[in-house]
Coordinates of C-alpha atoms in Angstrom, one line a residue:
M1 CA -10.9 248.7 -87.3
F2 CA -12.7 250.6 -89.1
M3 CA -15.6 248.4 -88.6
R4 CA -15.9 249.6 -85.2
A5 CA -17.4 252.8 -86.6
I6 CA -20.4 251.0 -87.9
R7 CA -22.5 250.0 -85.3
A8 CA -25.9 248.5 -85.4
N9 CA -28.5 247.5 -82.7
T10 CA -27.6 244.5 -81.4
K11 CA -30.7 242.4 -81.0
W12 CA -31.8 243.3 -84.5
I13 CA -28.5 242.2 -86.0
M14 CA -28.4 238.7 -84.1
I15 CA -32.0 238.2 -85.5
V16 CA -31.1 239.4 -88.9
M17 CA -28.1 237.3 -88.9
A18 CA -29.3 234.1 -87.7
V19 CA -30.4 232.6 -90.7
A20 CA -27.3 234.1 -92.7
F21 CA -25.1 232.4 -90.6
A22 CA -26.7 229.3 -89.7
A23 CA -24.5 227.0 -91.9
W24 CA -21.3 228.8 -90.1
L25 CA -22.8 227.7 -86.6
A26 CA -23.4 224.0 -88.3
F27 CA -19.6 224.1 -89.6
E28 CA -18.3 224.6 -86.0
G29 CA -21.0 221.5 -84.7
L30 CA -19.5 219.4 -87.6
Q31 CA -15.8 220.3 -86.4
Q32 CA -15.9 219.4 -83.1
R33 CA -18.3 215.9 -84.0
D34 CA -15.6 215.2 -87.0
Q35 CA -13.1 215.6 -84.4
A36 CA -14.9 213.2 -81.8
N37 CA -15.2 210.7 -84.6
V38 CA -12.2 210.7 -86.8
T39 CA -9.6 211.6 -84.0
G40 CA -8.7 215.0 -85.4
V41 CA -8.3 213.7 -89.0
N42 CA -9.6 215.4 -91.9
P43 CA -9.0 213.6 -95.1
V44 CA -8.1 215.2 -98.2
V45 CA -11.7 214.5 -101.0
A46 CA -10.7 216.0 -104.1
T47 CA -8.2 218.1 -105.1
V48 CA -8.8 221.2 -107.7
N49 CA -6.1 222.3 -109.9
G50 CA -3.9 220.8 -106.9
H51 CA -5.9 222.5 -104.3
Q52 CA -7.5 220.3 -101.3
I53 CA -10.7 219.8 -100.5
R54 CA -10.9 218.8 -97.3
N55 CA -13.4 216.3 -95.9
L56 CA -14.6 219.1 -93.3
R57 CA -15.4 221.7 -95.9
W58 CA -17.3 219.2 -97.9
N59 CA -19.2 218.3 -95.3
Q60 CA -20.1 221.8 -93.9
A61 CA -21.1 222.3 -97.7
L62 CA -23.4 219.1 -98.1
T63 CA -25.1 219.5 -94.8
V64 CA -26.2 223.2 -95.4
A65 CA -27.7 222.1 -98.9
L66 CA -29.1 219.1 -97.5
D67 CA -30.9 221.3 -94.8
E68 CA -32.2 223.9 -96.9
A69 CA -34.0 220.9 -99.2
R70 CA -35.6 219.5 -96.2
I71 CA -37.1 222.7 -95.2
R72 CA -38.3 223.3 -98.9
A73 CA -39.2 219.7 -99.3
A74 CA -41.1 220.0 -95.6
R75 CA -40.6 216.2 -95.2
P76 CA -37.6 214.0 -95.1
L77 CA -35.6 213.5 -98.2
T78 CA -35.7 210.3 -100.2
D79 CA -32.6 208.8 -101.0
E80 CA -33.0 209.8 -104.7
E81 CA -33.5 213.4 -103.6
R82 CA -30.5 213.5 -101.7
R83 CA -28.2 212.0 -104.3
Q84 CA -29.3 215.1 -106.4
V85 CA -28.7 217.7 -104.0
E86 CA -25.4 216.0 -103.0
Q87 CA -24.5 216.3 -107.0
A88 CA -25.7 220.1 -106.8
A89 CA -23.7 220.7 -103.8
W90 CA -20.7 219.1 -105.1
D91 CA -21.0 221.1 -108.5
G92 CA -21.0 224.3 -106.6
L93 CA -18.2 223.8 -104.5
I94 CA -15.8 223.0 -107.2
Q95 CA -17.7 226.1 -108.9
D96 CA -16.5 228.4 -105.6
I97 CA -13.2 226.7 -105.5
L98 CA -12.7 227.7 -109.4
V99 CA -13.7 231.3 -108.5
E100 CA -11.7 231.8 -106.1
Q101 CA -8.6 230.6 -108.0
E102 CA -9.4 232.9 -110.8
I103 CA -9.8 235.8 -108.3
E104 CA -6.5 234.8 -106.8
R105 CA -5.1 234.6 -110.2
L106 CA -6.6 238.1 -111.5
G107 CA -5.2 239.7 -108.2
I108 CA -8.9 240.7 -107.4
E109 CA -8.8 242.5 -104.1
V110 CA -10.5 244.9 -101.9
S111 CA -9.8 247.6 -100.0
E112 CA -11.0 248.7 -96.5
A113 CA -12.8 251.9 -98.3
E114 CA -14.4 249.5 -100.8
I115 CA -16.0 247.8 -97.9
R116 CA -16.9 250.8 -95.9
Q117 CA -19.0 252.1 -99.0
A118 CA -20.4 248.8 -99.5
F119 CA -21.9 248.5 -96.3
R120 CA -22.9 251.9 -96.4
T121 CA -24.6 251.5 -99.9
S122 CA -25.4 247.9 -100.5
P123 CA -26.7 246.1 -97.5
P124 CA -26.8 242.4 -97.2
P125 CA -30.2 240.9 -99.2
D126 CA -31.1 239.6 -95.6
L127 CA -31.0 242.9 -94.2
V128 CA -32.9 244.6 -96.9
R129 CA -35.4 242.0 -96.4
H130 CA -35.8 241.9 -92.5
P131 CA -38.9 243.7 -91.1
A132 CA -36.6 245.9 -88.9
F133 CA -35.5 247.8 -91.8
Q134 CA -39.1 247.9 -93.4
T135 CA -41.6 250.8 -93.7
D136 CA -45.2 250.0 -95.7
G137 CA -43.4 247.1 -97.3
E138 CA -40.2 248.6 -98.3
F139 CA -36.5 248.9 -97.5
D140 CA -35.9 252.2 -95.2
Y141 CA -32.4 253.2 -96.1
A142 CA -32.6 256.2 -93.3
K143 CA -33.6 252.8 -90.9
Y144 CA -30.7 250.9 -91.6
Q145 CA -28.1 253.8 -91.5
A146 CA -30.2 254.7 -88.0
F147 CA -28.5 251.1 -87.0
F148 CA -25.2 251.9 -87.0
A149 CA -25.4 254.5 -84.3
D150 CA -25.4 251.9 -81.4
P151 CA -22.0 251.7 -79.9
T152 CA -22.9 248.4 -78.0
V153 CA -23.2 246.1 -81.4
D154 CA -21.0 242.9 -80.5
E155 CA -17.8 243.2 -82.4
Q156 CA -18.0 239.2 -83.6
L157 CA -21.4 240.2 -85.2
L158 CA -19.8 242.6 -87.2
L159 CA -16.6 240.8 -88.1
Q160 CA -18.9 238.1 -89.7
I161 CA -20.9 240.8 -91.6
E162 CA -17.2 242.1 -92.7
S163 CA -16.3 238.7 -94.0
Y164 CA -19.5 238.7 -96.4
Y165 CA -18.3 241.8 -98.0
R166 CA -14.9 240.7 -98.4
Q167 CA -16.3 237.4 -99.8
T168 CA -19.0 239.0 -102.2
L169 CA -17.2 242.3 -103.4
P170 CA -14.5 240.4 -105.4
R171 CA -17.2 238.1 -106.8
T172 CA -19.0 241.1 -108.2
R173 CA -15.9 242.8 -109.7
L174 CA -15.2 239.4 -111.4
A175 CA -18.6 239.7 -113.1
R176 CA -18.2 242.8 -113.7
Q177 CA -15.3 242.3 -115.7
L178 CA -16.5 239.5 -117.8
S179 CA -19.3 240.9 -118.9
G180 CA -17.4 244.2 -119.5
G181 CA -17.6 243.8 -123.0
T182 CA -21.3 243.4 -123.6
A183 CA -22.3 246.7 -125.1
I184 CA -25.2 246.3 -127.4
S185 CA -25.3 248.7 -130.9
D186 CA -27.7 249.9 -131.8
G187 CA -28.1 247.7 -135.1
E188 CA -28.4 245.1 -132.6
V189 CA -31.4 246.5 -130.7
W190 CA -33.4 247.2 -134.0
Q191 CA -32.5 243.5 -135.3
A192 CA -33.9 242.2 -132.0
Y193 CA -37.4 244.2 -132.3
R194 CA -37.4 243.5 -135.8
D195 CA -37.4 240.0 -135.2
R196 CA -39.9 240.3 -132.6
N197 CA -42.4 242.3 -134.2
E198 CA -41.7 242.0 -138.1
T199 CA -44.4 239.3 -139.9
A200 CA -45.0 237.4 -142.8
T201 CA -47.8 235.7 -144.3
V202 CA -47.1 233.4 -146.9
S203 CA -48.8 230.5 -149.4
Y204 CA -46.8 227.6 -150.2
V205 CA -46.2 223.8 -151.2
A206 CA -45.3 221.4 -149.0
V207 CA -44.0 217.8 -150.2
R208 CA -42.1 215.3 -148.2
P209 CA -38.8 213.7 -149.7
T210 CA -39.8 209.9 -148.4
D211 CA -43.0 211.2 -150.9
I212 CA -40.9 211.8 -153.8
V213 CA -37.7 209.7 -153.5
P214 CA -38.2 206.2 -152.8
D215 CA -35.5 203.4 -151.1
S216 CA -35.0 201.9 -154.4
A217 CA -33.5 205.2 -155.8
I218 CA -30.7 205.7 -152.6
A219 CA -27.8 203.3 -152.5
V220 CA -25.2 203.6 -149.4
S221 CA -22.3 201.7 -150.3
E222 CA -20.2 200.0 -147.4
D223 CA -17.5 202.2 -147.9
E224 CA -19.3 205.4 -147.6
A225 CA -20.9 203.8 -144.2
R226 CA -16.8 202.9 -142.9
R227 CA -15.9 206.5 -144.1
W228 CA -18.9 208.1 -142.1
Y229 CA -17.9 206.0 -139.2
R230 CA -14.2 206.8 -139.2
E231 CA -15.0 210.6 -139.5
H232 CA -17.9 210.5 -136.6
R233 CA -16.4 207.9 -134.0
D234 CA -17.3 210.6 -131.1
E235 CA -20.9 210.4 -132.1
F236 CA -20.7 206.5 -131.6
A237 CA -19.2 206.8 -127.7
R238 CA -21.1 204.1 -125.7
P239 CA -21.6 204.7 -122.1
A240 CA -21.1 202.4 -119.2
T241 CA -23.9 200.2 -118.8
A242 CA -25.0 197.8 -116.3
T243 CA -27.6 195.3 -116.7
V244 CA -29.9 194.6 -113.5
N245 CA -32.8 193.0 -112.0
L246 CA -35.2 195.4 -110.3
V247 CA -38.0 194.8 -107.2
T248 CA -40.2 197.5 -106.3
F249 CA -42.3 198.1 -103.7
A250 CA -44.3 201.1 -104.6
T251 CA -45.6 203.5 -102.0
T252 CA -49.1 204.4 -104.0
P253 CA -51.6 204.6 -101.6
S254 CA -54.5 201.5 -101.9
A255 CA -58.1 201.2 -102.0
A256 CA -57.6 200.6 -98.3
D257 CA -55.8 204.1 -97.9
T258 CA -58.3 205.7 -99.7
A259 CA -60.8 204.7 -97.7
W260 CA -59.3 205.4 -94.3
A261 CA -58.7 209.1 -95.7
R262 CA -62.6 209.5 -96.4
E263 CA -63.2 207.9 -92.8
R264 CA -60.6 210.4 -91.2
A265 CA -62.6 213.7 -93.3
D266 CA -65.8 212.1 -91.8
S267 CA -64.9 212.2 -88.3
L268 CA -63.4 215.5 -88.9
R269 CA -66.7 217.1 -90.2
S270 CA -68.7 215.1 -87.2
L271 CA -66.4 216.9 -84.3
V272 CA -67.3 220.4 -86.1
V273 CA -71.3 219.3 -86.7
E274 CA -71.2 218.0 -82.6
G275 CA -69.6 220.9 -81.8
E276 CA -66.5 219.4 -80.2
A277 CA -63.9 221.4 -82.5
T278 CA -64.7 224.3 -84.5
F279 CA -63.7 224.4 -88.0
A280 CA -61.1 226.8 -88.1
E281 CA -59.4 224.7 -85.1
L282 CA -59.8 221.6 -87.5
A283 CA -58.5 223.5 -90.4
E284 CA -55.4 224.6 -88.7
E285 CA -54.5 221.2 -86.8
A286 CA -55.4 218.6 -89.4
S287 CA -55.7 220.3 -93.0
A288 CA -52.7 219.3 -95.6
D289 CA -53.2 222.8 -97.1
S290 CA -50.8 224.4 -94.9
L291 CA -51.7 228.0 -96.4
S292 CA -55.4 228.1 -95.8
A293 CA -54.7 225.8 -92.7
A294 CA -53.0 229.0 -91.3
D295 CA -56.2 231.2 -91.6
G296 CA -58.7 228.8 -90.5
G297 CA -59.1 227.1 -93.9
R298 CA -60.2 230.1 -95.6
I299 CA -59.4 230.0 -99.6
G300 CA -61.6 233.1 -100.6
W301 CA -64.2 234.2 -102.7
F302 CA -65.3 232.1 -105.9
G303 CA -67.7 233.3 -108.7
P304 CA -69.0 231.3 -111.3
G305 CA -67.0 228.8 -113.5
D306 CA -63.6 229.4 -110.9
L307 CA -64.5 226.1 -109.1
I308 CA -63.7 222.3 -110.0
E309 CA -66.8 220.6 -111.4
P310 CA -67.2 218.2 -108.2
V311 CA -66.4 220.9 -105.5
A312 CA -69.0 223.5 -107.4
E313 CA -71.6 220.4 -106.9
A314 CA -70.6 220.1 -103.6
V315 CA -71.4 223.7 -102.4
R316 CA -74.3 224.8 -105.1
D317 CA -76.9 224.3 -102.2
L318 CA -75.1 225.0 -98.9
G319 CA -76.0 227.8 -97.0
E320 CA -73.8 230.2 -95.1
G321 CA -72.2 228.2 -92.3
D322 CA -72.7 224.8 -93.9
I323 CA -70.5 221.9 -94.1
S324 CA -70.7 219.6 -96.8
A325 CA -70.0 215.8 -96.9
P326 CA -66.3 214.7 -97.6
V327 CA -65.8 215.9 -101.7
A328 CA -63.3 213.6 -103.5
A329 CA -61.3 216.1 -105.4
P330 CA -57.1 216.2 -105.4
P331 CA -55.5 215.5 -103.5
G332 CA -58.0 213.5 -101.7
F333 CA -60.8 214.4 -99.9
R334 CA -62.4 217.8 -98.8
L335 CA -64.5 219.6 -96.2
L336 CA -66.4 222.2 -97.7
R337 CA -67.4 225.1 -95.3
V338 CA -69.8 228.1 -97.1
D339 CA -68.7 231.0 -95.0
E340 CA -70.6 233.7 -97.0
R341 CA -72.6 234.6 -100.2
A342 CA -72.6 237.5 -102.4
G343 CA -75.2 237.0 -105.7
D344 CA -73.4 234.4 -107.5
S345 CA -70.3 234.5 -105.6
L346 CA -69.6 232.7 -102.5
S347 CA -66.2 232.7 -100.1
L348 CA -65.4 229.1 -98.9
S349 CA -62.9 227.3 -96.6
H350 CA -61.9 223.5 -96.8
I351 CA -60.2 221.3 -95.0
V352 CA -57.8 218.9 -97.3
V353 CA -57.3 215.2 -96.0
P354 CA -55.1 213.7 -98.6
V355 CA -55.3 210.5 -99.6
V356 CA -51.6 208.7 -98.6
L357 CA -50.5 205.5 -97.4
S358 CA -51.4 205.0 -94.0
E359 CA -49.9 204.1 -91.1
R360 CA -51.5 200.1 -91.2
G361 CA -50.5 200.3 -95.0
E362 CA -46.6 201.3 -94.2
D363 CA -46.6 198.5 -91.4
D364 CA -47.7 196.1 -94.4
L365 CA -45.2 197.3 -96.8
F366 CA -42.3 197.7 -94.5
S367 CA -43.0 194.0 -93.1
R368 CA -43.3 192.5 -96.7
M369 CA -40.0 194.5 -97.6
D370 CA -38.1 193.2 -94.6
E371 CA -39.0 189.6 -95.2
F372 CA -38.2 190.1 -99.2
E373 CA -35.0 191.4 -97.9
G374 CA -34.0 188.8 -95.7
L375 CA -34.7 186.3 -98.5
A376 CA -32.7 188.3 -101.1
L377 CA -29.7 188.4 -99.4
R378 CA -29.3 185.0 -99.1
I379 CA -30.4 183.7 -102.7
G380 CA -30.3 186.9 -104.8
V381 CA -33.3 189.3 -105.5
A382 CA -34.9 187.6 -108.6
A383 CA -35.1 184.0 -106.7
A384 CA -36.5 185.8 -103.8
A385 CA -39.2 187.9 -105.9
D386 CA -40.1 184.4 -107.4
T387 CA -40.3 182.8 -103.9
L388 CA -42.8 185.4 -102.5
G389 CA -44.9 185.9 -105.7
L390 CA -43.7 189.4 -106.3
P391 CA -43.1 191.0 -109.4
V392 CA -39.5 191.4 -111.2
R393 CA -37.8 193.2 -113.8
R394 CA -35.3 191.3 -115.4
G395 CA -32.4 192.5 -117.3
V396 CA -32.9 196.4 -117.1
V397 CA -30.4 197.9 -118.4
L398 CA -28.8 201.3 -116.3
T399 CA -27.0 203.7 -118.3
E400 CA -24.2 205.9 -117.1
G401 CA -25.3 209.4 -116.8
F402 CA -29.3 208.6 -117.2
D403 CA -30.9 208.8 -114.0
F404 CA -34.2 207.0 -115.5
V405 CA -34.4 203.9 -114.3
P406 CA -37.4 201.9 -116.5
G407 CA -39.8 201.0 -113.9
A408 CA -38.7 202.9 -111.5
G409 CA -38.4 206.6 -112.6
S410 CA -35.7 209.1 -111.4
L411 CA -33.1 206.8 -109.6
G412 CA -29.8 207.6 -110.2
V413 CA -28.8 206.5 -106.6
A414 CA -29.5 202.8 -108.4
V415 CA -27.2 203.7 -111.1
D416 CA -24.6 204.6 -109.6
W417 CA -24.6 202.0 -107.3
A418 CA -25.3 199.3 -110.2
L419 CA -22.1 200.9 -112.3
D420 CA -20.0 200.8 -108.8
E421 CA -17.1 197.9 -109.5
N422 CA -17.0 197.7 -105.6
N423 CA -20.5 196.4 -105.6
L424 CA -20.2 192.6 -106.5
L425 CA -22.1 190.8 -109.5
E426 CA -25.5 189.7 -108.4
E427 CA -25.3 191.3 -105.4
A428 CA -28.4 192.6 -103.6
S429 CA -28.4 196.2 -102.9
E430 CA -30.2 197.9 -100.5
Y431 CA -33.3 199.7 -101.0
F432 CA -33.3 202.7 -102.7
E433 CA -36.0 205.1 -102.2
N434 CA -37.4 207.9 -104.7
G435 CA -41.1 209.4 -105.0
S436 CA -42.5 206.1 -106.7
G437 CA -41.3 203.9 -103.8
F438 CA -38.5 201.3 -102.5
H439 CA -36.2 199.8 -104.8
M440 CA -33.9 196.9 -105.1
V441 CA -31.7 195.9 -107.6
E442 CA -29.4 193.1 -108.4
V443 CA -26.4 193.6 -111.0
L444 CA -26.2 190.9 -113.7
S445 CA -23.3 192.7 -115.8
R446 CA -21.2 195.8 -116.7
T447 CA -20.5 196.7 -120.0
E448 CA -17.5 199.3 -119.7
A449 CA -17.6 202.7 -121.6
G450 CA -16.2 202.5 -124.9
I451 CA -16.9 203.0 -128.9
F452 CA -19.6 201.1 -130.5
P453 CA -18.3 198.5 -132.9
F454 CA -19.1 199.5 -136.8
E455 CA -21.2 196.4 -137.2
E456 CA -23.7 197.5 -134.1
V457 CA -24.2 201.1 -135.8
R458 CA -23.8 200.0 -139.4
S459 CA -27.7 200.3 -139.8
R460 CA -28.1 203.6 -138.2
I461 CA -24.9 205.1 -140.3
E462 CA -26.6 204.3 -143.4
T463 CA -30.1 205.1 -142.2
T464 CA -28.6 208.7 -141.6
L465 CA -26.5 208.6 -145.1
R466 CA -29.8 207.6 -146.6
D467 CA -31.6 210.5 -145.1
R468 CA -29.2 213.2 -146.3
K469 CA -29.1 211.7 -150.0
R470 CA -33.1 211.6 -150.2
W471 CA -33.0 215.1 -149.0
E472 CA -30.8 216.3 -151.6
R473 CA -32.3 214.0 -154.0
A474 CA -35.6 215.7 -153.2
K475 CA -34.7 219.2 -153.5
E476 CA -33.2 218.4 -157.1
V477 CA -36.7 216.3 -158.0
V478 CA -38.7 219.6 -156.5
A479 CA -36.7 222.2 -158.7
E480 CA -37.2 219.8 -161.8
R481 CA -40.5 219.5 -161.6
A482 CA -41.6 223.3 -160.3
G483 CA -39.2 224.5 -163.0
G484 CA -36.9 227.6 -162.8
G485 CA -37.9 231.0 -162.7
V486 CA -41.0 230.3 -162.2
E487 CA -43.5 233.3 -162.6
A488 CA -45.1 235.5 -159.7
D489 CA -48.7 233.8 -160.3
S490 CA -47.2 230.1 -160.9
L491 CA -47.6 228.5 -157.1
E492 CA -50.8 226.9 -158.2
A493 CA -48.9 225.3 -161.1
V494 CA -46.2 224.2 -159.1
A495 CA -48.3 222.7 -156.3
Q496 CA -49.8 220.6 -159.8
A497 CA -46.5 219.5 -160.6
L498 CA -45.9 218.4 -157.1
G499 CA -48.8 216.8 -156.8
S500 CA -49.9 218.6 -153.7
G501 CA -51.9 221.5 -153.0
V502 CA -51.4 225.5 -151.9
R503 CA -51.9 226.1 -147.8
Q504 CA -51.5 229.6 -146.1
A505 CA -49.4 230.5 -143.2
G506 CA -49.1 233.9 -141.1
P507 CA -48.7 236.3 -140.2
F508 CA -45.7 234.5 -138.0
T509 CA -42.7 236.7 -136.5
R510 CA -39.1 235.2 -137.2
G511 CA -38.7 233.2 -134.3
Q512 CA -42.2 231.9 -134.1
F513 CA -43.0 228.4 -134.6
V514 CA -45.2 227.7 -137.7
P515 CA -46.9 224.5 -138.2
E516 CA -45.3 222.7 -140.9
L517 CA -42.7 225.6 -141.3
G518 CA -40.9 224.8 -138.4
Q519 CA -38.9 227.4 -136.3
G520 CA -35.7 229.0 -137.5
T521 CA -36.0 227.0 -140.8
E522 CA -34.8 227.6 -144.2
A523 CA -38.5 228.1 -145.4
V524 CA -39.3 230.7 -142.4
G525 CA -36.2 232.9 -143.3
A526 CA -37.2 232.9 -147.0
A527 CA -40.5 234.0 -145.3
F528 CA -38.6 237.4 -144.0
G529 CA -35.9 237.4 -147.2
G530 CA -37.6 236.8 -150.0
R531 CA -39.7 239.8 -152.2
P532 CA -43.3 240.1 -152.1
G533 CA -45.1 238.3 -154.6
D534 CA -41.7 236.0 -155.6
V535 CA -42.0 232.2 -155.7
V536 CA -39.2 231.0 -154.5
G537 CA -37.7 227.8 -153.0
P538 CA -37.3 224.9 -152.4
F539 CA -36.0 225.5 -148.8
E540 CA -36.1 222.4 -146.0
A541 CA -39.4 223.1 -143.4
E542 CA -39.6 220.5 -140.6
D543 CA -39.9 217.0 -142.4
A544 CA -40.8 218.7 -145.8
L545 CA -39.7 220.5 -148.5
V546 CA -41.3 224.1 -149.0
V547 CA -42.1 226.2 -152.3
L548 CA -43.5 229.2 -151.2
R549 CA -44.7 232.8 -152.2
V550 CA -44.4 235.7 -149.7
D551 CA -48.1 237.2 -149.8
R552 CA -47.8 240.2 -147.6
R553 CA -44.9 241.3 -144.8
T554 CA -45.7 244.1 -142.3
S555 CA -42.6 246.4 -141.3
P556 CA -42.1 247.0 -137.5
D557 CA -43.2 250.3 -136.1
E558 CA -39.8 252.6 -135.9
E559 CA -41.8 254.9 -133.5
A560 CA -42.5 252.3 -131.2
F561 CA -39.0 251.1 -131.5
L562 CA -37.7 254.5 -130.3
V563 CA -39.7 254.0 -127.0
A564 CA -38.6 250.6 -126.2
R565 CA -35.3 250.9 -127.7
E566 CA -33.6 251.1 -124.4
Q567 CA -35.6 248.5 -122.5
I568 CA -34.9 245.8 -125.2
R569 CA -30.9 247.0 -125.0
G570 CA -31.2 246.1 -121.2
Q571 CA -32.3 243.1 -121.7
L572 CA -30.0 242.1 -124.2
E573 CA -27.1 243.0 -121.8
V574 CA -28.2 241.0 -119.3
Q575 CA -28.4 237.7 -121.5
R576 CA -25.3 238.4 -123.1
A577 CA -22.8 239.1 -119.6
Q578 CA -25.4 235.7 -118.3
A579 CA -24.0 234.2 -121.1
A580 CA -20.5 235.1 -120.8
V581 CA -20.5 234.3 -117.1
T582 CA -21.8 231.0 -118.2
R583 CA -19.3 230.3 -120.7
W584 CA -16.3 231.4 -118.7
I585 CA -17.6 229.0 -116.0
E586 CA -18.0 226.4 -118.2
G587 CA -14.3 226.7 -119.4
L588 CA -13.0 226.8 -115.9
R589 CA -14.8 223.6 -115.1
R590 CA -13.9 222.0 -118.7
N591 CA -10.3 222.7 -118.2
A592 CA -9.6 221.8 -114.3
E593 CA -7.8 219.1 -113.3
I594 CA -10.2 217.8 -110.4
V595 CA -9.4 214.4 -108.5
D596 CA -12.6 213.2 -106.7
Q597 CA -11.5 210.9 -103.7
R598 CA -14.8 210.8 -102.5
S599 CA -15.8 206.9 -103.6
L600 CA -12.5 206.2 -101.8
L601 CA -13.4 207.7 -98.7
A602 CA -17.0 205.9 -98.3
A603 CA -15.2 202.7 -99.0
A604 CA -13.0 203.3 -96.2
A605 CA -15.6 204.6 -94.1
A606 CA -17.8 201.4 -94.7
A607 CA -15.0 199.0 -94.1
G608 CA -14.5 200.4 -90.9
S609 CA -11.4 202.5 -91.8
N610 CA -11.0 206.6 -90.8
S611 CA -8.9 206.9 -94.0
P612 CA -8.1 205.1 -97.2
F613 CA -4.5 206.2 -97.0

């Protein structure tokens, strides 16, 4: 095989590829576990345009995503975080399969020569970043080439690298095809430059439609409202909802936890003062600031005004080597040591002791949760809360597609559970954890998705139509009062006729938000379209109608444009290419036939079966 000619130092490659292929190793373990647990059964969890997704592949993708999320969080994930990671992993897997299908449909293949060329000229990102290939912090291509001279490299490692290219290169070629029509003309580049650099300064008169057209001047008939309802039925789609009772056990630290954190900070200070440990040792061992802890707590030099007031006050009179008393500053308490002073600047180290739920607080919390859970399973969530004197939110409405739960924050995992018809009404859920605490719900009722009946949305429709009519009538009133074809110096007369004053705005660019005029509104467009000196309008601007006069407009610098032209063109090409790929993927997803059977598998697993079929 041609890869035999491409050699590298075995030890270095094993180190480099350890992270890149950790997923592969996890997959092997999962496969063995699945074979043991389900006696070799690997059920279908979904189909994408007829292509089967087996349980093993889904578990592989999910395991990798969860492991990465745990590493980033540096702690166990909450239920809600796990749900979000799972959803992202699922979306990513579906997208991967759709892309694979499209590559196959288009017949995109790579040759042995292309893989060989890629290996020589486009090393994998993990190799580029690895210290073994670095010189003075930069990738050293000579070192990269030198690695392929050793004939003792493990053949399996080379096969894995080859697999990387066989997966990556077709996707690269597909992306290139999708973005092939993204050439940007000189005119488009100039327009982008002009939009960023041309400015306008205007005087204007603004009047709100509600000030000149009262409700009594507008009528909306039932026929008009019903016609609007028929023509815009899609706008009145009603998502599925569930009404629940909700009980929350907050994990917010108490006053006792704050006192415990202060005591902890005091004890750390005493260890240093009494010589039982050094400041650097305790910073590395106990500080919640992991970045500074790795350097003995050092946080650098600070000048006047650089420190927040509690910290600045605490270190103001400290000498070099002195340690402050615990200072209350986010995220809890800090011990501060002055390492060095130079003029009005000083170098500091700190130990951060956060205010968190203490072990005793956790024990008390879980004890209350256990007591409540046992009672809730017997008599229901609301009744159990009343019995134990706990606050309960009654009649909370959860909506499909919205993760926010009133009183609990982002808790889509509870929304999903409440909307699942496999869960009985008036049944208590398990505890769902997010950043604010643990939450239990009981479902009182569910409403299926559908279309809101006319009577339920009638008032909203009438308000919409009334507003539309008000704006149209307001334009007529402004035009009547301002008079047509007003003279260049008559903006003040327009202001008087409308009972308003003349205001100024600018200079501003086309894409800039302008108070009262808005962003991308008719009024902003008129500021760049009208001739200086002319009084024009009325135009829509935010919540008002505007008559304006262009006082001054500055043209873009053409010489500066020539200097920046190619940079702007490159930015626009990247933006257009990204947009093309995004639209293409959205189109694939929209037209795909996806059958998701994960809930069936979960239900079967809960019932003690290996397969729902």
